[in-house]
């Protein structure tokens, strides 16, 4: 990107937006976000100071950020920030970037637990911690055990938990699904946004996914294998609710799997859609 050594804020934004045309539909918006991250300012500052000159250091860093974004790296990883459930989280490589549709998981969790005093929650696959932290921010007496197979993800989650002063409410533990969750540990709700993309889709989807951890994205040959493992474990346990996000095309296979493996237990399954009208998750209830 050709930027002069002396460059005004509005000029940098315009040139950055022009460079991002191949990767983004919101080029000016993303250019502004990248520059704001460097300046540590808000949008109002850009309006009031658009004629101000950037320093040489700021220009060089902006060039690097634009190049990274141009190469397909998600803007959240570049700025190390992501918004979720009206909160701002630290994010870095090693944890999945939380999506807006996953906010439904938080909404349903709050709804299911509203009549339970001091609810105990288990989150399988905590990632950045966005789901557990969002629930804890709304249910002040919730007690949450959040597990993940990735130590890198747990490190990111711990930063966020500490940033929100929730260390007393959320406990982290390394675990491959339920492998390090004891049978005597009981919860009111098990919640998960597990990997659910089929492995054969790798490399065929948007380039941004190449920067996110495979372990958080790909759920097996068909994509629903991890979800089925979680269902299996829930069926063996005593918890009343299981709440999971899933792929838009997995409703039929998961409903059939539950019917075939419930061992005559009386289980109610409720599927829910996202704001685009696509199947996005399910709630199992005893």
XYZ file of N, CA and C in Angstrom:
858
model
N 0.855 -1.194 0.000
C 0.000 0.000 0.000
C 0.884 1.234 0.000
N 0.625 2.140 -0.904
C 1.442 3.340 -1.069
C 0.919 4.467 -0.182
N 1.578 4.649 0.959
C 1.243 5.749 1.854
C 2.484 6.621 2.057
N 2.310 7.910 1.976
C 3.413 8.840 2.178
C 3.856 8.828 3.638
N 5.090 9.274 3.862
C 5.603 9.358 5.227
C 4.782 10.326 6.078
N 4.287 11.371 5.422
C 3.357 12.274 6.097
C 1.978 12.038 5.500
N 1.087 11.545 6.332
C -0.232 11.134 5.827
C -1.286 11.508 6.849
N -2.369 12.079 6.386
C -3.462 12.443 7.275
C -4.359 11.226 7.527
N -5.119 11.302 8.608
C -5.983 10.191 9.004
C -6.959 9.826 7.895
N -7.625 10.803 7.318
C -8.629 10.497 6.293
C -7.994 9.885 5.064
N -6.747 10.287 4.740
C -6.050 9.721 3.590
C -5.715 8.246 3.827
N -5.278 7.932 5.035
C -4.951 6.547 5.369
C -6.191 5.664 5.288
N -7.299 6.167 5.803
C -8.540 5.382 5.767
C -8.971 5.114 4.330
N -8.907 6.131 3.487
C -9.296 5.973 2.086
C -8.406 4.965 1.366
N -7.082 5.064 1.553
C -6.165 4.145 0.888
C -6.317 2.727 1.435
N -6.529 2.626 2.738
C -6.738 1.307 3.328
C -7.992 0.652 2.786
N -9.076 1.423 2.684
C -10.336 0.903 2.163
C -10.169 0.410 0.734
N -9.414 1.133 -0.055
C -9.184 0.751 -1.448
C -8.438 -0.578 -1.539
N -7.504 -0.816 -0.608
C -6.729 -2.059 -0.599
C -7.581 -3.265 -0.202
N -8.648 -3.022 0.548
C -9.438 -4.134 1.099
C -10.600 -4.561 0.204
N -10.683 -3.994 -0.981
C -11.824 -4.283 -1.858
C -11.932 -5.756 -2.229
N -10.825 -6.464 -2.233
C -10.850 -7.878 -2.635
C -11.281 -8.819 -1.514
N -11.312 -8.318 -0.269
C -11.619 -9.214 0.859
C -12.823 -8.788 1.687
N -13.330 -7.579 1.461
C -14.389 -7.077 2.331
C -15.408 -6.260 1.553
N -16.650 -6.332 2.018
C -17.707 -5.485 1.464
C -17.816 -4.184 2.253
N -17.220 -4.160 3.440
C -17.284 -2.972 4.300
C -15.876 -2.392 4.425
N -15.348 -1.987 3.307
C -13.936 -1.622 3.256
C -13.597 -0.418 4.144
N -14.390 0.644 4.064
C -14.097 1.820 4.877
C -14.249 1.503 6.352
N -15.285 0.763 6.711
C -15.522 0.392 8.107
C -14.331 -0.393 8.657
N -13.849 -1.370 7.900
C -12.731 -2.177 8.380
C -11.442 -1.362 8.434
N -11.246 -0.496 7.453
C -10.069 0.377 7.465
C -10.073 1.254 8.714
N -11.236 1.765 9.061
C -11.360 2.595 10.264
C -11.072 1.790 11.525
N -11.608 0.571 11.603
C -11.401 -0.269 12.780
C -9.915 -0.562 12.978
N -9.230 -0.871 11.894
C -7.804 -1.177 11.984
C -7.006 0.042 12.464
N -7.346 1.211 11.933
C -6.631 2.413 12.346
C -6.966 2.785 13.792
N -8.227 2.634 14.167
C -8.630 2.939 15.547
C -7.917 2.033 16.548
N -7.689 0.788 16.150
C -6.979 -0.140 17.023
C -5.557 0.343 17.282
N -4.929 0.901 16.272
C -3.564 1.422 16.409
C -3.550 2.691 17.255
N -4.511 3.556 17.009
C -4.564 4.839 17.707
C -5.132 4.722 19.120
N -5.834 3.607 19.392
C -6.519 3.413 20.684
C -7.510 4.546 20.931
N -8.276 4.867 19.891
C -9.281 5.934 19.966
C -10.637 5.389 19.515
N -11.687 6.241 19.627
C -13.010 5.833 19.173
C -13.372 6.537 17.871
N -14.542 6.182 17.346
C -14.965 6.692 16.040
C -15.105 8.220 16.035
N -15.521 8.779 17.138
C -15.673 10.235 17.227
C -14.335 10.926 16.974
N -13.269 10.305 17.454
C -11.933 10.885 17.268
C -11.607 11.017 15.782
N -11.974 10.008 14.998
C -11.697 10.062 13.559
C -12.411 11.242 12.902
N -13.615 11.493 13.351
C -14.402 12.585 12.766
C -13.788 13.943 13.136
N -13.388 14.069 14.379
C -12.877 15.357 14.860
C -11.429 15.606 14.453
N -10.701 14.539 14.132
C -9.266 14.690 13.869
C -8.855 14.120 12.509
N -9.785 14.093 11.574
C -9.460 13.442 10.293
C -8.376 14.158 9.492
N -8.064 15.373 9.857
C -7.004 16.118 9.174
C -5.662 15.995 9.897
N -5.642 15.313 11.024
C -4.393 15.150 11.771
C -3.446 14.224 11.022
N -2.151 14.465 11.197
C -1.148 13.604 10.581
C -0.836 12.410 11.476
N -0.607 11.275 10.836
C -0.174 10.082 11.550
C 1.346 10.089 11.681
N 1.836 9.449 12.735
C 3.281 9.320 12.894
C 3.804 8.245 11.937
N 5.096 8.248 11.714
C 5.706 7.233 10.850
C 5.447 5.827 11.386
N 5.528 5.674 12.703
C 5.271 4.372 13.337
C 3.829 3.933 13.109
N 2.887 4.850 13.252
C 1.471 4.522 13.046
C 1.198 4.141 11.595
N 1.842 4.829 10.665
C 1.666 4.518 9.243
C 2.185 3.120 8.934
N 3.356 2.779 9.454
C 3.942 1.467 9.195
C 3.093 0.346 9.791
N 2.587 0.569 10.988
C 1.735 -0.448 11.614
C 0.428 -0.600 10.843
N -0.129 0.497 10.373
C -1.359 0.449 9.589
C -1.141 -0.328 8.294
N -0.006 -0.124 7.652
C 0.318 -0.879 6.435
C 0.343 -2.373 6.723
N 0.945 -2.748 7.848
C 1.025 -4.164 8.218
C -0.365 -4.738 8.479
N -1.195 -3.976 9.181
C -2.555 -4.433 9.479
C -3.362 -4.619 8.189
N -3.262 -3.669 7.286
C -3.992 -3.761 6.023
C -3.523 -4.974 5.228
N -2.222 -5.229 5.211
C -1.684 -6.386 4.488
C -2.194 -7.683 5.086
N -2.212 -7.768 6.401
C -2.714 -8.979 7.063
C -4.178 -9.206 6.722
N -4.965 -8.147 6.765
C -6.385 -8.282 6.437
C -6.563 -8.641 4.960
N -5.748 -8.040 4.102
C -5.811 -8.306 2.661
C -5.503 -9.771 2.354
N -4.693 -10.384 3.208
C -4.344 -11.798 3.045
C -5.391 -12.731 3.642
N -6.487 -12.145 4.155
C -7.600 -12.953 4.632
C -7.676 -13.153 6.122
N -6.700 -12.649 6.868
C -6.739 -12.824 8.319
C -7.923 -12.068 8.905
N -8.701 -12.706 9.779
C -9.860 -12.027 10.370
C -9.455 -10.757 11.106
N -10.264 -9.734 10.969
C -9.962 -8.450 11.585
C -9.905 -8.562 13.107
N -10.654 -9.519 13.661
C -10.652 -9.693 15.119
C -9.281 -10.143 15.625
N -8.609 -11.021 14.868
C -7.276 -11.453 15.277
C -6.259 -10.323 15.149
N -6.434 -9.487 14.157
C -5.496 -8.376 13.949
C -5.605 -7.365 15.086
N -6.839 -7.016 15.438
C -7.056 -6.018 16.494
C -7.048 -6.645 17.887
N -7.164 -7.978 17.943
C -7.237 -8.734 19.193
C -8.454 -8.333 20.027
N -9.523 -8.002 19.335
C -10.781 -7.647 19.996
C -11.959 -8.224 19.221
N -12.974 -8.651 19.963
C -14.206 -9.101 19.330
C -15.378 -8.728 20.224
N -16.447 -8.281 19.618
C -17.664 -7.939 20.351
C -18.609 -9.127 20.359
N -19.177 -9.403 21.524
C -20.112 -10.519 21.664
C -21.022 -10.210 22.836
N -22.313 -10.286 22.618
C -23.316 -10.067 23.650
C -23.121 -8.710 24.341
N -22.818 -7.708 23.523
C -22.602 -6.321 23.976
C -21.386 -6.171 24.886
N -20.505 -7.154 24.869
C -19.267 -7.097 25.627
C -18.085 -7.149 24.657
N -16.937 -6.663 25.091
C -15.739 -6.690 24.261
C -14.729 -7.652 24.864
N -14.303 -8.631 24.065
C -13.412 -9.684 24.526
C -12.052 -9.601 23.848
N -11.042 -10.048 24.568
C -9.728 -10.276 23.970
C -9.806 -11.558 23.154
N -9.195 -11.557 21.970
C -9.182 -12.755 21.127
C -7.838 -12.856 20.437
N -7.384 -14.069 20.246
C -6.116 -14.298 19.568
C -6.165 -15.666 18.894
N -5.172 -15.918 18.033
C -5.082 -17.230 17.391
C -5.027 -18.303 18.472
N -5.787 -19.363 18.270
C -5.851 -20.416 19.279
C -7.233 -20.572 19.856
N -8.074 -19.576 19.642
C -9.476 -19.673 20.068
C -10.374 -19.237 18.919
N -11.499 -19.900 18.790
C -12.483 -19.552 17.771
C -13.020 -18.143 18.015
N -13.218 -17.404 16.944
C -13.828 -16.079 17.055
C -15.328 -16.260 17.270
N -15.877 -15.791 18.381
C -17.318 -15.965 18.613
C -18.155 -15.217 17.592
N -19.208 -15.884 17.101
C -20.088 -15.321 16.077
C -21.358 -14.764 16.701
N -21.978 -13.807 16.015
C -23.229 -13.230 16.537
C -24.322 -14.264 16.771
N -24.419 -15.278 15.892
C -25.490 -16.267 16.055
C -25.341 -17.075 17.339
N -24.127 -17.155 17.863
C -23.898 -17.904 19.097
C -24.480 -17.184 20.311
N -24.831 -15.931 20.169
C -25.488 -15.210 21.262
C -26.806 -15.882 21.645
N -27.402 -16.616 20.710
C -28.627 -17.363 21.012
C -28.395 -18.383 22.120
N -27.195 -18.958 22.159
C -26.868 -19.924 23.202
C -26.933 -19.264 24.576
N -26.440 -18.047 24.656
C -26.507 -17.303 25.914
C -27.959 -16.999 26.277
N -28.733 -16.542 25.303
C -30.150 -16.226 25.553
C -30.909 -17.434 26.090
N -30.730 -18.593 25.440
C -31.445 -19.795 25.874
C -30.939 -20.283 27.233
N -29.646 -20.126 27.488
C -29.106 -20.520 28.794
C -29.769 -19.724 29.909
N -29.858 -18.424 29.723
C -30.472 -17.551 30.725
C -31.934 -17.925 30.926
N -32.625 -18.222 29.842
C -34.037 -18.582 29.918
C -34.234 -19.894 30.670
N -33.400 -20.893 30.387
C -33.534 -22.199 31.025
C -33.227 -22.151 32.522
N -32.367 -21.213 32.922
C -31.896 -21.169 34.306
C -32.594 -20.130 35.173
N -33.566 -19.431 34.611
C -34.129 -18.272 35.312
C -34.819 -18.620 36.622
N -35.285 -19.853 36.778
C -35.973 -20.218 38.012
C -35.092 -21.059 38.944
N -33.802 -21.148 38.610
C -32.886 -21.964 39.418
C -31.973 -21.053 40.235
N -31.958 -21.251 41.522
C -31.098 -20.469 42.403
C -29.668 -21.001 42.319
N -28.693 -20.111 42.206
C -27.279 -20.502 42.164
C -27.020 -21.638 41.158
N -27.376 -21.454 39.908
C -27.247 -22.535 38.930
C -25.792 -22.935 38.686
N -25.613 -24.221 38.455
C -24.296 -24.767 38.110
C -24.302 -25.150 36.631
N -23.286 -24.696 35.916
C -23.235 -24.851 34.464
C -21.909 -25.482 34.069
N -21.953 -26.374 33.105
C -20.756 -26.933 32.495
C -20.719 -26.502 31.036
N -19.638 -25.832 30.649
C -19.462 -25.519 29.228
C -18.376 -26.413 28.651
N -18.727 -27.116 27.591
C -17.785 -27.979 26.879
C -17.235 -27.205 25.685
N -15.910 -26.940 25.696
C -15.285 -26.185 24.614
C -15.411 -24.696 24.839
N -14.745 -24.185 25.864
C -14.956 -22.787 26.279
C -14.357 -21.793 25.292
N -13.312 -22.172 24.559
C -12.708 -21.238 23.606
C -12.250 -19.959 24.278
N -12.718 -18.835 23.785
C -12.331 -17.526 24.325
C -13.007 -17.209 25.648
N -14.012 -17.994 26.005
C -14.756 -17.738 27.238
C -16.001 -16.897 27.044
N -16.310 -16.532 25.800
C -17.396 -15.585 25.535
C -18.745 -16.064 26.066
N -19.075 -17.342 25.882
C -20.380 -17.845 26.318
C -20.466 -17.838 27.847
N -19.496 -18.447 28.505
C -19.528 -18.525 29.971
C -19.518 -17.143 30.603
N -18.689 -16.257 30.090
C -18.603 -14.906 30.654
C -19.907 -14.150 30.444
N -20.517 -14.294 29.281
C -21.784 -13.613 29.007
C -22.885 -14.113 29.926
N -22.912 -15.439 30.156
C -23.902 -15.996 31.088
C -23.646 -15.492 32.500
N -22.382 -15.536 32.923
C -22.041 -15.105 34.284
C -22.320 -13.625 34.500
N -22.203 -12.830 33.442
C -22.469 -11.397 33.580
C -23.955 -11.115 33.783
N -24.802 -12.049 33.375
C -26.253 -11.885 33.521
C -26.813 -12.654 34.710
N -26.161 -13.746 35.086
C -26.605 -14.539 36.239
C -25.507 -14.458 37.285
N -25.641 -13.525 38.195
C -24.552 -13.187 39.111
C -24.178 -14.317 40.062
N -25.095 -15.232 40.327
C -24.808 -16.322 41.258
C -24.532 -17.644 40.542
N -24.348 -17.580 39.230
C -24.028 -18.794 38.479
C -22.623 -19.263 38.828
N -22.460 -20.583 38.863
C -21.162 -21.198 39.083
C -20.859 -22.057 37.866
N -19.757 -21.764 37.185
C -19.498 -22.370 35.880
C -18.166 -23.098 35.868
N -18.197 -24.345 35.392
C -16.986 -25.080 35.046
C -16.892 -25.076 33.525
N -15.784 -24.540 33.002
C -15.612 -24.417 31.556
C -14.363 -25.174 31.143
N -14.529 -26.119 30.224
C -13.403 -26.980 29.841
C -13.076 -26.818 28.365
N -11.839 -27.160 28.034
C -11.418 -27.137 26.636
C -10.242 -28.086 26.470
N -10.112 -28.637 25.271
C -8.999 -29.537 24.968
C -7.710 -28.769 24.727
N -7.828 -27.471 24.435
C -6.694 -26.634 24.051
C -6.228 -25.753 25.203
N -4.961 -25.894 25.596
C -4.415 -25.031 26.633
C -4.315 -23.597 26.137
N -4.064 -23.430 24.836
C -3.983 -22.090 24.268
C -5.323 -21.369 24.398
N -6.415 -22.095 24.123
C -7.749 -21.501 24.285
C -8.014 -21.163 25.747
N -7.624 -22.055 26.649
C -7.833 -21.803 28.076
C -7.061 -20.561 28.539
N -5.884 -20.353 27.987
C -5.103 -19.160 28.343
C -5.830 -17.886 27.916
N -6.420 -17.932 26.735
C -7.178 -16.776 26.235
C -8.422 -16.556 27.094
N -9.114 -17.652 27.408
C -10.308 -17.549 28.259
C -9.963 -16.965 29.624
N -8.808 -17.359 30.176
C -8.420 -16.852 31.498
C -8.186 -15.352 31.470
N -7.601 -14.851 30.401
C -7.408 -13.404 30.265
C -8.758 -12.696 30.308
N -9.719 -13.225 29.568
C -11.049 -12.599 29.533
C -11.766 -12.706 30.870
N -11.676 -13.859 31.506
C -12.314 -14.043 32.813
C -11.749 -13.040 33.822
N -10.445 -12.880 33.817
C -9.812 -11.928 34.734
C -10.180 -10.492 34.387
N -10.262 -10.200 33.080
C -10.635 -8.842 32.655
C -12.022 -8.458 33.153
N -12.909 -9.450 33.278
C -14.277 -9.190 33.744
C -14.446 -9.497 35.238
N -13.351 -9.802 35.916
C -13.371 -10.066 37.361
C -14.348 -11.192 37.718
N -14.276 -12.276 36.948
C -15.200 -13.389 37.151
C -14.485 -14.663 37.603
N -13.276 -14.519 38.143
C -12.506 -15.699 38.561
C -13.234 -16.516 39.627
N -14.050 -15.859 40.444
C -14.772 -16.583 41.497
C -15.975 -17.351 40.951
N -16.431 -16.978 39.760
C -17.619 -17.633 39.195
C -17.292 -18.700 38.161
N -16.166 -18.545 37.472
C -15.835 -19.443 36.362
C -14.516 -20.147 36.634
N -14.570 -21.468 36.648
C -13.376 -22.297 36.822
C -13.009 -22.926 35.481
N -11.750 -22.875 35.115
C -11.285 -23.465 33.857
C -10.583 -24.795 34.137
N -10.700 -25.707 33.157
C -10.053 -27.005 33.309
C -9.762 -27.571 31.919
N -8.589 -28.159 31.742
C -8.297 -28.791 30.464
C -8.991 -30.150 30.424
N -9.682 -30.420 29.322
C -10.432 -31.663 29.213
C -10.845 -31.889 27.768
N -10.707 -33.117 27.304
C -11.213 -33.516 25.995
C -12.676 -33.907 26.192
N -13.577 -32.983 25.872
C -15.003 -33.151 26.166
C -15.168 -33.436 27.660
N -15.695 -34.620 28.034
C -15.989 -34.922 29.436
C -14.864 -35.702 30.130
N -13.726 -35.887 29.458
C -12.696 -36.789 29.981
C -12.173 -36.385 31.350
N -12.179 -35.087 31.659
C -11.683 -34.604 32.946
C -12.805 -33.982 33.782
N -14.043 -34.379 33.473
C -15.207 -33.983 34.268
C -15.667 -35.223 35.032
N -15.706 -35.129 36.330
C -16.008 -36.312 37.143
C -17.509 -36.609 37.162
N -17.836 -37.878 37.303
C -19.237 -38.289 37.301
C -20.002 -37.719 38.494
N -19.295 -37.443 39.595
C -19.975 -36.898 40.780
C -20.208 -35.391 40.680
N -19.622 -34.745 39.700
C -19.842 -33.308 39.513
C -21.165 -33.115 38.776
N -22.099 -32.429 39.404
C -23.446 -32.287 38.856
C -23.714 -30.839 38.454
N -24.507 -30.684 37.401
C -24.803 -29.364 36.858
C -26.289 -29.259 36.512
N -26.760 -28.043 36.446
C -28.140 -27.813 36.008
C -28.240 -27.751 34.483
N -27.144 -27.357 33.859
C -27.126 -27.176 32.404
C -25.751 -27.504 31.869
N -25.723 -28.246 30.765
C -24.494 -28.427 29.981
C -24.685 -27.680 28.679
N -23.721 -26.852 28.336
C -23.842 -26.008 27.153
C -22.582 -26.153 26.308
N -22.750 -26.097 24.988
C -21.582 -26.247 24.124
C -21.824 -25.661 22.742
N -20.782 -25.018 22.233
C -20.712 -24.663 20.814
C -19.521 -25.431 20.255
N -19.719 -26.709 19.942
C -18.595 -27.573 19.569
C -18.248 -27.419 18.084
N -17.149 -28.018 17.640
C -16.868 -28.045 16.201
C -17.926 -28.891 15.485
N -18.464 -28.363 14.382
C -19.509 -29.135 13.690
C -19.426 -29.048 12.162
N -18.303 -28.562 11.632
C -18.126 -28.524 10.176
C -17.486 -29.835 9.725
N -17.935 -30.387 8.604
C -17.360 -31.619 8.060
C -15.943 -31.366 7.561
N -15.050 -32.333 7.776
C -13.641 -32.158 7.432
C -13.422 -31.894 5.947
N -14.276 -32.456 5.103
C -14.072 -32.279 3.662
C -14.351 -30.846 3.205
N -14.935 -30.041 4.105
C -15.184 -28.634 3.775
C -13.949 -27.757 3.976
N -12.933 -28.309 4.637
C -11.723 -27.524 4.900
C -11.103 -27.051 3.585
N -10.820 -25.766 3.503
C -10.227 -25.187 2.312
C -11.226 -24.738 1.271
N -12.503 -25.093 1.474
C -13.549 -24.733 0.506
C -14.382 -23.541 0.983
N -14.239 -23.180 2.243
C -15.048 -22.112 2.813
C -14.270 -20.804 2.793
N -14.815 -19.768 3.420
C -14.145 -18.473 3.379
C -12.739 -18.568 3.961
N -11.828 -17.796 3.358
C -10.403 -17.867 3.699
C -10.145 -17.575 5.172
N -10.983 -16.745 5.783
C -10.791 -16.385 7.180
C -10.732 -17.614 8.092
N -11.461 -18.675 7.726
C -11.483 -19.871 8.565
C -10.131 -20.556 8.639
N -9.282 -20.348 7.616
C -7.955 -20.959 7.624
C -7.096 -20.457 8.779
N -7.449 -19.320 9.355
C -6.675 -18.739 10.448
C -7.175 -19.203 11.815
N -8.329 -19.858 11.860
C -8.901 -20.293 13.133
C -8.511 -21.745 13.414
N -8.485 -22.146 14.673
C -8.014 -23.496 15.022
C -8.937 -24.589 14.483
N -8.333 -25.563 13.788
C -9.106 -26.667 13.225
C -9.913 -27.405 14.290
N -9.317 -27.560 15.478
C -9.961 -28.327 16.543
C -11.269 -27.681 16.989
N -11.421 -26.386 16.738
C -12.644 -25.682 17.122
C -13.652 -25.596 15.991
N -13.263 -26.042 14.802
C -14.125 -25.902 13.624
C -14.662 -27.228 13.102
N -13.782 -28.215 12.961
C -14.126 -29.427 12.217
C -14.459 -30.574 13.156
N -15.698 -31.081 13.014
C -16.227 -32.057 13.953
C -16.134 -33.502 13.518
N -15.439 -33.762 12.405
C -15.308 -35.135 11.938
C -15.678 -35.268 10.481
N -15.769 -36.492 10.019
C -16.056 -36.760 8.603
C -17.373 -36.131 8.173
N -18.409 -36.297 8.970
C -19.715 -35.724 8.650
C -19.940 -34.364 9.316
N -19.150 -34.070 10.313
C -19.268 -32.796 11.022
C -19.994 -32.896 12.350
N -20.866 -33.904 12.494
C -21.700 -33.987 13.706
C -21.189 -34.999 14.732
N -19.986 -35.537 14.498
C -19.485 -36.578 15.388
C -19.259 -36.084 16.815
N -18.708 -34.883 16.961
C -18.466 -34.356 18.314
C -19.795 -34.099 19.022
N -20.761 -33.571 18.288
C -22.090 -33.355 18.871
C -22.685 -34.673 19.374
N -22.511 -35.734 18.627
C -23.048 -37.031 19.031
C -22.339 -37.558 20.280
N -21.028 -37.302 20.383
C -20.299 -37.696 21.598
C -20.823 -36.946 22.816
N -21.118 -35.667 22.629
C -21.650 -34.867 23.737
C -23.027 -35.386 24.143
N -23.861 -35.713 23.165
C -25.181 -36.290 23.451
C -25.028 -37.604 24.207
N -24.100 -38.462 23.761
C -23.863 -39.749 24.436
C -23.542 -39.551 25.907
N -22.646 -38.611 26.193
C -22.232 -38.376 27.580
C -23.377 -37.804 28.399
N -24.139 -36.893 27.796
C -25.282 -36.321 28.523
C -26.299 -37.404 28.878
N -26.530 -38.328 27.957
C -27.488 -39.410 28.199
C -27.055 -40.306 29.362
N -25.740 -40.400 29.592
C -25.221 -41.220 30.691
C -25.309 -40.501 32.033
N -25.434 -39.165 31.974
C -25.400 -38.357 33.178
C -26.807 -37.994 33.636
N -26.904 -37.114 34.641
C -28.198 -36.805 35.255
C -28.692 -35.391 34.975
N -27.911 -34.584 34.267
C -28.296 -33.192 34.064
C -29.611 -33.076 33.305
N -30.396 -32.082 33.669
C -31.714 -31.907 33.067
C -31.632 -31.379 31.645
N -30.694 -30.433 31.391
C -30.646 -29.760 30.093
C -29.298 -29.938 29.402
N -29.362 -30.072 28.078
C -28.196 -29.973 27.210
C -28.538 -28.987 26.106
N -27.703 -27.967 25.949
C -27.936 -26.904 24.965
C -26.710 -26.800 24.072
N -26.905 -27.001 22.759
C -25.778 -27.006 21.830
C -26.078 -26.214 20.565
N -25.038 -25.600 20.036
C -25.103 -25.060 18.677
C -24.787 -26.195 17.712
N -25.286 -26.092 16.475
C -25.054 -27.145 15.487
C -25.040 -26.539 14.091
N -24.722 -27.369 13.095
C -24.745 -26.932 11.709
C -26.167 -26.845 11.184
N -26.355 -25.981 10.194
C -27.702 -25.737 9.657
C -28.329 -26.980 9.031
N -27.506 -27.982 8.649
C -28.012 -29.159 7.936
C -27.951 -30.427 8.786
N -27.890 -30.290 10.103
C -27.688 -31.464 10.962
C -28.908 -31.846 11.793
N -29.995 -31.156 11.587
C -31.183 -31.417 12.407
C -31.664 -32.865 12.264
N -31.810 -33.326 11.051
C -32.361 -34.666 10.816
C -31.460 -35.748 11.390
N -30.154 -35.643 11.161
C -29.228 -36.684 11.622
C -29.170 -36.731 13.146
N -29.222 -35.562 13.795
C -29.158 -35.530 15.260
C -30.454 -36.011 15.898
N -31.587 -35.670 15.300
C -32.877 -36.145 15.811
C -32.948 -37.669 15.704
N -32.487 -38.192 14.578
C -32.494 -39.648 14.383
C -31.543 -40.325 15.365
N -30.390 -39.719 15.565
C -29.402 -40.302 16.476
C -29.949 -40.367 17.897
N -30.624 -39.309 18.335
C -31.184 -39.291 19.688
C -32.255 -40.367 19.839
N -33.089 -40.510 18.832
C -34.147 -41.525 18.871
C -33.559 -42.927 18.990
N -32.466 -43.152 18.268
C -31.864 -44.488 18.232
C -31.022 -44.796 19.466
N -30.627 -43.770 20.228
C -29.672 -43.999 21.308
C -30.151 -43.549 22.687
N -31.411 -43.165 22.806
C -31.897 -42.651 24.092
C -32.210 -43.748 25.104
N -32.158 -45.021 24.669
C -32.369 -46.157 25.582
C -33.660 -46.019 26.384
N -34.723 -45.645 25.682
C -36.068 -45.559 26.250
C -36.222 -44.438 27.282
N -35.210 -43.562 27.393
C -35.379 -42.387 28.259
C -36.377 -41.427 27.608
N -37.133 -40.745 28.453
C -38.084 -39.756 27.943
C -37.349 -38.428 27.744
N -36.898 -38.212 26.520
C -36.107 -37.022 26.199
C -36.883 -36.143 25.221
N -36.960 -34.868 25.544
C -37.577 -33.911 24.633
C -36.476 -33.134 23.919
N -36.574 -33.038 22.588
C -35.602 -32.273 21.826
C -36.304 -31.114 21.125
N -35.745 -29.939 21.307
C -36.294 -28.728 20.693
C -35.196 -28.068 19.861
N -35.437 -27.927 18.572
C -34.482 -27.244 17.698
C -34.852 -25.767 17.605
N -33.833 -24.932 17.417
C -34.110 -23.504 17.231
C -33.316 -22.960 16.044
N -33.838 -21.874 15.476
C -33.245 -21.267 14.288
C -32.540 -19.964 14.644
N -31.606 -19.558 13.785
C -30.955 -18.264 13.976
C -31.771 -17.178 13.280
N -31.276 -15.959 13.281
C -32.027 -14.838 12.724
C -32.157 -14.914 11.208
N -31.352 -15.780 10.583
C -31.463 -15.987 9.133
C -32.457 -17.085 8.784
N -33.058 -17.685 9.813
C -34.031 -18.745 9.581
C -33.422 -20.119 9.393
N -32.124 -20.259 9.693
C -31.435 -21.538 9.548
C -31.407 -22.270 10.883
N -31.530 -23.604 10.835
C -31.388 -24.392 12.053
C -30.016 -24.123 12.651
N -29.980 -23.804 13.950
C -28.718 -23.363 14.544
C -28.371 -24.102 15.823
N -29.348 -24.780 16.465
C -29.030 -25.474 17.691
C -30.195 -26.263 18.220
N -29.969 -26.900 19.383
C -31.021 -27.707 19.992
C -30.904 -27.683 21.506
N -32.021 -27.990 22.144
C -32.085 -28.149 23.594
C -32.625 -29.548 23.882
N -31.888 -30.325 24.665
C -32.388 -31.604 25.149
C -32.846 -31.419 26.590
N -33.978 -32.018 26.919
C -34.545 -31.848 28.263
C -35.107 -33.166 28.753
N -34.778 -33.504 29.991
C -35.345 -34.698 30.616
C -36.666 -34.359 31.288
